[in-house]
């Protein structure tokens, strides 16, 4: 009996890990993986990478490449042996309409496979991927939670057509339309029901040119290029498929994974970088790297170099995912070159690394974690609704963020906000989201003004060319969420032109998951009219809010991409810029970002708790019963008697890098009229706001080691010395009085533009240098004439007479 038991154990041991994989392919759990490509070099190197990672990850079941080629293309095609292949007639040029749309080959290929491949009759579950993916671990549908009638998919939040008239036009069940794509894992019966509709709906949306506009589809090109994605979502809605949406299974290299999440797919559809090294698949569109012996993609940094680049563990993990992606691609290319019959490559440090235990450990198959397989709805259910702690308990962590650009206008605002943050007692950390172009960043000097997260500028939209700096706010928040290691539970979002007067906490203002807190922006009248009906399927959930936002991190992660896309959508909807629709008195779409926020929140039915107790504009009379506002928002001009302040007048004024620059001092509180209590409180708040700004600037100048201002103002012996002093240290007296007089109602006296002062100083320097140069050249000229005259004295009288005659 003992011998028999030992024999059984040995047999099981010899079968090893492959045994479970094999049994995992037995009915009713057989898996088949599909991906679609065309006859191009561009897809061939992607195929090599995907196939290599498929084998390395030990994905169960077979894999099939759906290869769409014309007969002419096949004559010269070299890549038939790169993967198990089913040839599909190309529909890049539609046989009926003549429309050129290669993306339609994906649903057409799936339909062809279901009709003509015997493999489709011998499978239970299908995993559909894109070619530009790297598999990191087994994708097993039932382990991901897929059920018959409920496929698992990744989230594609930009498919806004699921929320508006587009879905109503193209499916009978718009309420079932899911914004999904990328990774699809579904039962074969569901795929059989879906595939024909996937193809026909793609054709239908592609032909619906009247509804290609950005505000309906989210396609910023407005060219119907994502029709195939809508074809999938509308087709799935037609057959009643409700997806389990998972945003953790797939990650774009360059993005930071959530804590505890182990992505099993890398989708390198976007450019990414590690240090000075970068990669973009579009740079290799015609690359024949598959057939060019010994050539690989440029090697990324080695793991030990990555360790030195980043100390933050989660950010470092993101860098390792990026290098893993390219290392895996290159390893696949090496093996393919060998299969092509290429000579053995010359040894190198990089080739040694790809054969090392370090690389083997880096790319070993990854196992799913509980956080990875959590779907969108499950993730909501696992977080308790109420977080408020019992007395003596621990409050949730808070992180405060604000968005700026690389210009002096935002630098002085940053100085004021950060100073007030430290005075206010606000819990947690603060981060400035700094949006800069590469060119601006080279010249920028304000790096040390605040803890900073750097963001690529979208002031000029990279695809449409639209100049709209306000879009940087949602773009920066999304970038921060994807690239920063955030351990806070609640995020407080402010504007740069704010002064904190006290802490803004979720527990005091009753913010909770699913119920953010904000302040009223009642001029957003588009929430009440057709604008909301056009841009959100839940116009009744549109809240007119902005300014200060307190939101749970999970809500913000779900919402940020919608905030950005809705901003783009409203900005593109020029037909509805009118004041009577938007409330924008300029009719220029300038408040599109604010509507982007409200419409994006409405999409997720994030209903706000709206409070008037957090924020006040200086110059406004306080609300009755509000004891202590937490924020000054100095976005509008305000006055105290004859004194006034308007931030717009300081857009181009150098307040941060000019020693002792400050704003005009407001009146002394003792001079105010005390007969009207409301007016008195209004003016006291206005004075407090500007005094806090000036105090922040004073401390900033002290930190810069500016010279003592008292030593510069005690004596002014002459104007020249005063000008020279101003030129050397910065004119603090003049800046104190600087005001722009472009507003007719500004009554400040004795004001001048700093640009004039700067020109005066620069002109004085110029003329001083010119005077010295002129004197020097004059002296040389005189000396030249003197010496020349001596030599000429030997000449005859006749010559001297002629010379005198000529002068007369």
PDB file of C-alpha atoms in Angstrom, residues 196-445:
ATOM      1  CA  UNK A 196     -22.772  39.345 -35.863  1.00  0.00           C
ATOM      2  CA  UNK A 197     -24.201  42.368 -34.047  1.00  0.00           C
ATOM      3  CA  UNK A 198     -20.703  43.581 -33.179  1.00  0.00           C
ATOM      4  CA  UNK A 199     -19.959  43.676 -36.902  1.00  0.00           C
ATOM      5  CA  UNK A 200     -23.300  45.134 -38.051  1.00  0.00           C
ATOM      6  CA  UNK A 201     -23.341  47.794 -35.311  1.00  0.00           C
ATOM      7  CA  UNK A 202     -19.802  48.784 -36.264  1.00  0.00           C
ATOM      8  CA  UNK A 203     -20.955  49.277 -39.847  1.00  0.00           C
ATOM      9  CA  UNK A 204     -24.019  51.165 -38.617  1.00  0.00           C
ATOM     10  CA  UNK A 205     -22.077  53.604 -36.400  1.00  0.00           C
ATOM     11  CA  UNK A 206     -19.404  54.049 -39.062  1.00  0.00           C
ATOM     12  CA  UNK A 207     -22.042  55.049 -41.615  1.00  0.00           C
ATOM     13  CA  UNK A 208     -23.744  57.448 -39.182  1.00  0.00           C
ATOM     14  CA  UNK A 209     -21.571  60.422 -40.153  1.00  0.00           C
ATOM     15  CA  UNK A 210     -24.156  62.856 -38.819  1.00  0.00           C
ATOM     16  CA  UNK A 211     -23.225  61.726 -35.302  1.00  0.00           C
ATOM     17  CA  UNK A 212     -19.435  61.559 -35.504  1.00  0.00           C
ATOM     18  CA  UNK A 213     -19.030  64.828 -33.595  1.00  0.00           C
ATOM     19  CA  UNK A 214     -16.789  64.906 -30.531  1.00  0.00           C
ATOM     20  CA  UNK A 215     -19.562  65.938 -28.156  1.00  0.00           C
ATOM     21  CA  UNK A 216     -21.515  62.759 -29.058  1.00  0.00           C
ATOM     22  CA  UNK A 217     -18.776  60.157 -29.442  1.00  0.00           C
ATOM     23  CA  UNK A 218     -15.827  61.460 -27.426  1.00  0.00           C
ATOM     24  CA  UNK A 219     -13.684  60.951 -30.542  1.00  0.00           C
ATOM     25  CA  UNK A 220     -11.604  64.134 -30.534  1.00  0.00           C
ATOM     26  CA  UNK A 221     -10.896  63.695 -34.234  1.00  0.00           C
ATOM     27  CA  UNK A 222     -14.623  63.591 -35.036  1.00  0.00           C
ATOM     28  CA  UNK A 223     -13.865  61.011 -37.755  1.00  0.00           C
ATOM     29  CA  UNK A 224     -15.751  57.939 -36.548  1.00  0.00           C
ATOM     30  CA  UNK A 225     -12.472  56.168 -35.804  1.00  0.00           C
ATOM     31  CA  UNK A 226     -13.771  54.445 -32.666  1.00  0.00           C
ATOM     32  CA  UNK A 227     -16.885  53.091 -34.392  1.00  0.00           C
ATOM     33  CA  UNK A 228     -15.713  49.503 -33.805  1.00  0.00           C
ATOM     34  CA  UNK A 229     -15.616  50.098 -30.038  1.00  0.00           C
ATOM     35  CA  UNK A 230     -19.154  51.443 -30.123  1.00  0.00           C
ATOM     36  CA  UNK A 231     -20.113  48.517 -32.340  1.00  0.00           C
ATOM     37  CA  UNK A 232     -19.035  46.192 -29.534  1.00  0.00           C
ATOM     38  CA  UNK A 233     -20.830  48.125 -26.750  1.00  0.00           C
ATOM     39  CA  UNK A 234     -24.061  48.595 -28.710  1.00  0.00           C
ATOM     40  CA  UNK A 235     -24.026  44.980 -29.932  1.00  0.00           C
ATOM     41  CA  UNK A 236     -23.522  43.705 -26.365  1.00  0.00           C
ATOM     42  CA  UNK A 237     -26.391  45.892 -25.153  1.00  0.00           C
ATOM     43  CA  UNK A 238     -28.647  44.475 -27.885  1.00  0.00           C
ATOM     44  CA  UNK A 239     -28.129  40.893 -26.668  1.00  0.00           C
ATOM     45  CA  UNK A 240     -28.363  41.876 -22.994  1.00  0.00           C
ATOM     46  CA  UNK A 241     -24.730  41.280 -21.958  1.00  0.00           C
ATOM     47  CA  UNK A 242     -23.929  43.079 -18.731  1.00  0.00           C
ATOM     48  CA  UNK A 243     -20.175  43.276 -18.152  1.00  0.00           C
ATOM     49  CA  UNK A 244     -18.237  42.925 -14.977  1.00  0.00           C
ATOM     50  CA  UNK A 245     -15.952  45.914 -15.427  1.00  0.00           C
ATOM     51  CA  UNK A 246     -12.447  45.580 -14.018  1.00  0.00           C
ATOM     52  CA  UNK A 247      -9.980  48.461 -14.147  1.00  0.00           C
ATOM     53  CA  UNK A 248      -7.145  46.524 -12.464  1.00  0.00           C
ATOM     54  CA  UNK A 249      -6.388  43.670 -14.867  1.00  0.00           C
ATOM     55  CA  UNK A 250      -4.806  45.828 -17.572  1.00  0.00           C
ATOM     56  CA  UNK A 251      -2.378  48.726 -17.237  1.00  0.00           C
ATOM     57  CA  UNK A 252      -0.632  51.048 -19.661  1.00  0.00           C
ATOM     58  CA  UNK A 253       3.153  51.087 -19.097  1.00  0.00           C
ATOM     59  CA  UNK A 254       4.030  54.385 -17.482  1.00  0.00           C
ATOM     60  CA  UNK A 255       0.980  54.319 -15.212  1.00  0.00           C
ATOM     61  CA  UNK A 256       1.299  53.527 -11.505  1.00  0.00           C
ATOM     62  CA  UNK A 257      -0.663  50.450 -10.396  1.00  0.00           C
ATOM     63  CA  UNK A 258      -2.891  50.675  -7.381  1.00  0.00           C
ATOM     64  CA  UNK A 259      -1.535  49.312  -4.159  1.00  0.00           C
ATOM     65  CA  UNK A 260      -2.068  45.573  -3.877  1.00  0.00           C
ATOM     66  CA  UNK A 261      -2.913  45.242  -7.592  1.00  0.00           C
ATOM     67  CA  UNK A 262      -0.882  42.924  -9.871  1.00  0.00           C
ATOM     68  CA  UNK A 263      -1.911  43.673 -13.478  1.00  0.00           C
ATOM     69  CA  UNK A 264      -1.824  40.637 -15.776  1.00  0.00           C
ATOM     70  CA  UNK A 265      -1.832  42.620 -19.024  1.00  0.00           C
ATOM     71  CA  UNK A 266       0.431  45.408 -20.271  1.00  0.00           C
ATOM     72  CA  UNK A 267      -1.176  47.478 -23.049  1.00  0.00           C
ATOM     73  CA  UNK A 268       1.568  49.585 -24.637  1.00  0.00           C
ATOM     74  CA  UNK A 269      -0.791  51.695 -26.736  1.00  0.00           C
ATOM     75  CA  UNK A 270       0.598  54.980 -25.364  1.00  0.00           C
ATOM     76  CA  UNK A 271       4.162  56.371 -25.231  1.00  0.00           C
ATOM     77  CA  UNK A 272       6.040  55.802 -21.967  1.00  0.00           C
ATOM     78  CA  UNK A 273       9.473  56.532 -20.555  1.00  0.00           C
ATOM     79  CA  UNK A 274      11.943  55.444 -17.865  1.00  0.00           C
ATOM     80  CA  UNK A 275      14.434  58.169 -17.070  1.00  0.00           C
ATOM     81  CA  UNK A 276      15.859  59.433 -20.368  1.00  0.00           C
ATOM     82  CA  UNK A 277      14.736  56.321 -22.255  1.00  0.00           C
ATOM     83  CA  UNK A 278      11.338  56.250 -23.976  1.00  0.00           C
ATOM     84  CA  UNK A 279       9.234  54.083 -26.287  1.00  0.00           C
ATOM     85  CA  UNK A 280       6.262  54.721 -28.566  1.00  0.00           C
ATOM     86  CA  UNK A 281       4.817  52.018 -30.795  1.00  0.00           C
ATOM     87  CA  UNK A 282       3.954  54.619 -33.432  1.00  0.00           C
ATOM     88  CA  UNK A 283       7.679  55.246 -33.961  1.00  0.00           C
ATOM     89  CA  UNK A 284       7.907  51.686 -35.306  1.00  0.00           C
ATOM     90  CA  UNK A 285       4.996  51.666 -37.735  1.00  0.00           C
ATOM     91  CA  UNK A 286       7.040  50.409 -40.686  1.00  0.00           C
ATOM     92  CA  UNK A 287       9.721  48.640 -38.640  1.00  0.00           C
ATOM     93  CA  UNK A 288      10.905  45.266 -40.008  1.00  0.00           C
ATOM     94  CA  UNK A 289      12.691  44.443 -36.752  1.00  0.00           C
ATOM     95  CA  UNK A 290      11.238  40.900 -36.929  1.00  0.00           C
ATOM     96  CA  UNK A 291      13.212  40.128 -40.079  1.00  0.00           C
ATOM     97  CA  UNK A 292      16.349  42.200 -39.438  1.00  0.00           C
ATOM     98  CA  UNK A 293      18.761  39.788 -37.723  1.00  0.00           C
ATOM     99  CA  UNK A 294      20.240  40.868 -34.395  1.00  0.00           C
ATOM    100  CA  UNK A 295      18.281  44.128 -34.238  1.00  0.00           C
ATOM    101  CA  UNK A 296      16.136  44.799 -31.178  1.00  0.00           C
ATOM    102  CA  UNK A 297      14.273  47.778 -29.794  1.00  0.00           C
ATOM    103  CA  UNK A 298      16.507  50.248 -27.900  1.00  0.00           C
ATOM    104  CA  UNK A 299      17.317  48.622 -24.588  1.00  0.00           C
ATOM    105  CA  UNK A 300      15.706  50.199 -21.516  1.00  0.00           C
ATOM    106  CA  UNK A 301      17.567  50.718 -18.227  1.00  0.00           C
ATOM    107  CA  UNK A 302      18.630  47.688 -16.213  1.00  0.00           C
ATOM    108  CA  UNK A 303      16.812  46.884 -12.936  1.00  0.00           C
ATOM    109  CA  UNK A 304      19.657  48.157 -10.766  1.00  0.00           C
ATOM    110  CA  UNK A 305      19.479  51.512 -12.592  1.00  0.00           C
ATOM    111  CA  UNK A 306      15.748  51.697 -11.956  1.00  0.00           C
ATOM    112  CA  UNK A 307      16.367  51.109  -8.252  1.00  0.00           C
ATOM    113  CA  UNK A 308      18.521  54.240  -8.208  1.00  0.00           C
ATOM    114  CA  UNK A 309      15.979  56.341 -10.133  1.00  0.00           C
ATOM    115  CA  UNK A 310      13.079  56.139  -7.719  1.00  0.00           C
ATOM    116  CA  UNK A 311      12.881  55.648  -3.963  1.00  0.00           C
ATOM    117  CA  UNK A 312       9.082  55.458  -3.781  1.00  0.00           C
ATOM    118  CA  UNK A 313       8.186  51.721  -3.912  1.00  0.00           C
ATOM    119  CA  UNK A 314       4.974  52.106  -5.940  1.00  0.00           C
ATOM    120  CA  UNK A 315       6.475  54.497  -8.482  1.00  0.00           C
ATOM    121  CA  UNK A 316       9.449  52.156  -8.780  1.00  0.00           C
ATOM    122  CA  UNK A 317       7.026  49.286  -9.405  1.00  0.00           C
ATOM    123  CA  UNK A 318       5.559  51.265 -12.320  1.00  0.00           C
ATOM    124  CA  UNK A 319       9.043  51.724 -13.806  1.00  0.00           C
ATOM    125  CA  UNK A 320       9.683  47.997 -13.521  1.00  0.00           C
ATOM    126  CA  UNK A 321       6.453  47.279 -15.421  1.00  0.00           C
ATOM    127  CA  UNK A 322       7.678  49.557 -18.218  1.00  0.00           C
ATOM    128  CA  UNK A 323      11.062  47.871 -18.589  1.00  0.00           C
ATOM    129  CA  UNK A 324       9.447  44.439 -18.265  1.00  0.00           C
ATOM    130  CA  UNK A 325       7.278  45.256 -21.293  1.00  0.00           C
ATOM    131  CA  UNK A 326      10.221  46.090 -23.577  1.00  0.00           C
ATOM    132  CA  UNK A 327      12.523  43.394 -22.210  1.00  0.00           C
ATOM    133  CA  UNK A 328       9.804  40.820 -23.018  1.00  0.00           C
ATOM    134  CA  UNK A 329       9.371  42.221 -26.529  1.00  0.00           C
ATOM    135  CA  UNK A 330      13.131  42.028 -27.124  1.00  0.00           C
ATOM    136  CA  UNK A 331      13.393  38.511 -25.735  1.00  0.00           C
ATOM    137  CA  UNK A 332      10.632  37.454 -28.123  1.00  0.00           C
ATOM    138  CA  UNK A 333      12.475  39.060 -31.040  1.00  0.00           C
ATOM    139  CA  UNK A 334      15.700  37.230 -30.137  1.00  0.00           C
ATOM    140  CA  UNK A 335      13.899  33.880 -30.199  1.00  0.00           C
ATOM    141  CA  UNK A 336      12.160  34.774 -33.457  1.00  0.00           C
ATOM    142  CA  UNK A 337      15.481  35.703 -35.083  1.00  0.00           C
ATOM    143  CA  UNK A 338      16.787  32.286 -34.093  1.00  0.00           C
ATOM    144  CA  UNK A 339      13.707  30.649 -35.630  1.00  0.00           C
ATOM    145  CA  UNK A 340      14.292  32.697 -38.798  1.00  0.00           C
ATOM    146  CA  UNK A 341      17.748  31.124 -39.108  1.00  0.00           C
ATOM    147  CA  UNK A 342      19.704  34.223 -38.132  1.00  0.00           C
ATOM    148  CA  UNK A 343      23.304  33.619 -36.982  1.00  0.00           C
ATOM    149  CA  UNK A 344      23.897  33.558 -33.250  1.00  0.00           C
ATOM    150  CA  UNK A 345      24.127  37.167 -32.050  1.00  0.00           C
ATOM    151  CA  UNK A 346      27.367  38.578 -30.701  1.00  0.00           C
ATOM    152  CA  UNK A 347      27.463  38.510 -26.927  1.00  0.00           C
ATOM    153  CA  UNK A 348      26.682  41.698 -25.051  1.00  0.00           C
ATOM    154  CA  UNK A 349      25.808  42.846 -21.562  1.00  0.00           C
ATOM    155  CA  UNK A 350      22.166  43.201 -22.584  1.00  0.00           C
ATOM    156  CA  UNK A 351      21.922  39.708 -24.089  1.00  0.00           C
ATOM    157  CA  UNK A 352      23.482  38.296 -20.927  1.00  0.00           C
ATOM    158  CA  UNK A 353      20.835  40.091 -18.896  1.00  0.00           C
ATOM    159  CA  UNK A 354      17.989  38.638 -21.001  1.00  0.00           C
ATOM    160  CA  UNK A 355      19.351  35.153 -20.218  1.00  0.00           C
ATOM    161  CA  UNK A 356      19.887  35.886 -16.509  1.00  0.00           C
ATOM    162  CA  UNK A 357      18.013  34.708 -13.425  1.00  0.00           C
ATOM    163  CA  UNK A 358      17.244  38.356 -12.634  1.00  0.00           C
ATOM    164  CA  UNK A 359      15.285  38.716 -15.865  1.00  0.00           C
ATOM    165  CA  UNK A 360      13.621  35.332 -15.391  1.00  0.00           C
ATOM    166  CA  UNK A 361      12.449  36.460 -11.949  1.00  0.00           C
ATOM    167  CA  UNK A 362      11.257  39.810 -13.314  1.00  0.00           C
ATOM    168  CA  UNK A 363       9.075  38.141 -15.980  1.00  0.00           C
ATOM    169  CA  UNK A 364       7.872  35.013 -14.210  1.00  0.00           C
ATOM    170  CA  UNK A 365       4.089  34.432 -14.501  1.00  0.00           C
ATOM    171  CA  UNK A 366       2.099  36.685 -12.200  1.00  0.00           C
ATOM    172  CA  UNK A 367      -0.738  35.443 -10.044  1.00  0.00           C
ATOM    173  CA  UNK A 368      -3.961  37.297  -9.430  1.00  0.00           C
ATOM    174  CA  UNK A 369      -4.408  39.132  -6.125  1.00  0.00           C
ATOM    175  CA  UNK A 370      -7.753  39.857  -4.429  1.00  0.00           C
ATOM    176  CA  UNK A 371      -7.388  43.556  -5.313  1.00  0.00           C
ATOM    177  CA  UNK A 372      -6.714  42.745  -8.972  1.00  0.00           C
ATOM    178  CA  UNK A 373      -9.901  40.770  -9.551  1.00  0.00           C
ATOM    179  CA  UNK A 374     -12.135  43.257  -7.746  1.00  0.00           C
ATOM    180  CA  UNK A 375     -14.693  44.574 -10.235  1.00  0.00           C
ATOM    181  CA  UNK A 376     -16.029  48.112 -10.237  1.00  0.00           C
ATOM    182  CA  UNK A 377     -19.225  47.294  -8.315  1.00  0.00           C
ATOM    183  CA  UNK A 378     -17.485  44.965  -5.840  1.00  0.00           C
ATOM    184  CA  UNK A 379     -14.934  47.647  -5.060  1.00  0.00           C
ATOM    185  CA  UNK A 380     -17.764  50.019  -4.117  1.00  0.00           C
ATOM    186  CA  UNK A 381     -19.415  47.440  -1.907  1.00  0.00           C
ATOM    187  CA  UNK A 382     -16.256  46.596   0.023  1.00  0.00           C
ATOM    188  CA  UNK A 383     -15.760  50.164   1.304  1.00  0.00           C
ATOM    189  CA  UNK A 384     -17.954  51.039   4.291  1.00  0.00           C
ATOM    190  CA  UNK A 385     -20.250  53.991   3.626  1.00  0.00           C
ATOM    191  CA  UNK A 386     -19.617  55.777   6.900  1.00  0.00           C
ATOM    192  CA  UNK A 387     -16.041  56.493   7.894  1.00  0.00           C
ATOM    193  CA  UNK A 388     -16.444  58.946  10.782  1.00  0.00           C
ATOM    194  CA  UNK A 389     -14.485  57.635  13.716  1.00  0.00           C
ATOM    195  CA  UNK A 390     -15.654  57.293  17.279  1.00  0.00           C
ATOM    196  CA  UNK A 391     -14.227  59.840  19.747  1.00  0.00           C
ATOM    197  CA  UNK A 392     -10.540  59.107  20.122  1.00  0.00           C
ATOM    198  CA  UNK A 393     -10.525  57.103  16.890  1.00  0.00           C
ATOM    199  CA  UNK A 394      -8.468  57.860  13.786  1.00  0.00           C
ATOM    200  CA  UNK A 395      -9.710  60.120  11.001  1.00  0.00           C
ATOM    201  CA  UNK A 396      -9.067  59.276   7.357  1.00  0.00           C
ATOM    202  CA  UNK A 397      -6.014  60.745   5.627  1.00  0.00           C
ATOM    203  CA  UNK A 398      -6.428  63.885   3.512  1.00  0.00           C
ATOM    204  CA  UNK A 399      -4.355  65.240   0.629  1.00  0.00           C
ATOM    205  CA  UNK A 400      -4.843  68.738  -0.796  1.00  0.00           C
ATOM    206  CA  UNK A 401      -4.071  69.494  -4.451  1.00  0.00           C
ATOM    207  CA  UNK A 402      -4.235  72.555  -6.704  1.00  0.00           C
ATOM    208  CA  UNK A 403      -3.434  73.144 -10.367  1.00  0.00           C
ATOM    209  CA  UNK A 404      -1.152  75.818 -11.891  1.00  0.00           C
ATOM    210  CA  UNK A 405       0.966  76.587 -14.957  1.00  0.00           C
ATOM    211  CA  UNK A 406       4.581  77.736 -15.472  1.00  0.00           C
ATOM    212  CA  UNK A 407       3.870  81.471 -15.404  1.00  0.00           C
ATOM    213  CA  UNK A 408       4.533  84.232 -12.869  1.00  0.00           C
ATOM    214  CA  UNK A 409       0.764  84.801 -12.448  1.00  0.00           C
ATOM    215  CA  UNK A 410       0.396  81.413 -10.780  1.00  0.00           C
ATOM    216  CA  UNK A 411       3.681  81.661  -8.861  1.00  0.00           C
ATOM    217  CA  UNK A 412       2.550  84.439  -6.544  1.00  0.00           C
ATOM    218  CA  UNK A 413      -0.789  82.685  -6.066  1.00  0.00           C
ATOM    219  CA  UNK A 414       1.128  79.519  -5.127  1.00  0.00           C
ATOM    220  CA  UNK A 415       3.152  81.451  -2.529  1.00  0.00           C
ATOM    221  CA  UNK A 416      -0.068  82.735  -0.971  1.00  0.00           C
ATOM    222  CA  UNK A 417      -1.914  79.409  -0.950  1.00  0.00           C
ATOM    223  CA  UNK A 418       0.973  77.358   0.438  1.00  0.00           C
ATOM    224  CA  UNK A 419       1.627  79.936   3.181  1.00  0.00           C
ATOM    225  CA  UNK A 420      -2.042  79.885   4.195  1.00  0.00           C
ATOM    226  CA  UNK A 421      -2.094  76.072   4.066  1.00  0.00           C
ATOM    227  CA  UNK A 422       0.554  75.932   6.791  1.00  0.00           C
ATOM    228  CA  UNK A 423      -1.263  78.545   8.890  1.00  0.00           C
ATOM    229  CA  UNK A 424      -4.683  76.917   8.557  1.00  0.00           C
ATOM    230  CA  UNK A 425      -3.997  73.612  10.307  1.00  0.00           C
ATOM    231  CA  UNK A 426      -5.209  71.682   7.243  1.00  0.00           C
ATOM    232  CA  UNK A 427      -4.391  67.969   7.832  1.00  0.00           C
ATOM    233  CA  UNK A 428      -2.229  65.991   5.419  1.00  0.00           C
ATOM    234  CA  UNK A 429       0.021  67.132   2.607  1.00  0.00           C
ATOM    235  CA  UNK A 430      -0.394  69.608  -0.236  1.00  0.00           C
ATOM    236  CA  UNK A 431       0.729  69.099  -3.860  1.00  0.00           C
ATOM    237  CA  UNK A 432       0.895  71.595  -6.701  1.00  0.00           C
ATOM    238  CA  UNK A 433      -0.002  70.074 -10.081  1.00  0.00           C
ATOM    239  CA  UNK A 434       2.251  72.082 -12.407  1.00  0.00           C
ATOM    240  CA  UNK A 435       1.313  71.930 -16.109  1.00  0.00           C
ATOM    241  CA  UNK A 436       4.196  73.037 -18.336  1.00  0.00           C
ATOM    242  CA  UNK A 437       5.338  72.581 -21.890  1.00  0.00           C
ATOM    243  CA  UNK A 438       8.897  71.299 -22.325  1.00  0.00           C
ATOM    244  CA  UNK A 439       9.980  74.731 -23.548  1.00  0.00           C
ATOM    245  CA  UNK A 440       8.387  76.552 -20.588  1.00  0.00           C
ATOM    246  CA  UNK A 441       9.927  74.116 -18.140  1.00  0.00           C
ATOM    247  CA  UNK A 442      13.437  74.944 -19.407  1.00  0.00           C
ATOM    248  CA  UNK A 443      12.963  78.605 -18.431  1.00  0.00           C
ATOM    249  CA  UNK A 444      10.923  78.069 -15.271  1.00  0.00           C
ATOM    250  CA  UNK A 445      12.463  79.131 -11.939  1.00  0.00           C
TER     251      UNK A 445
END
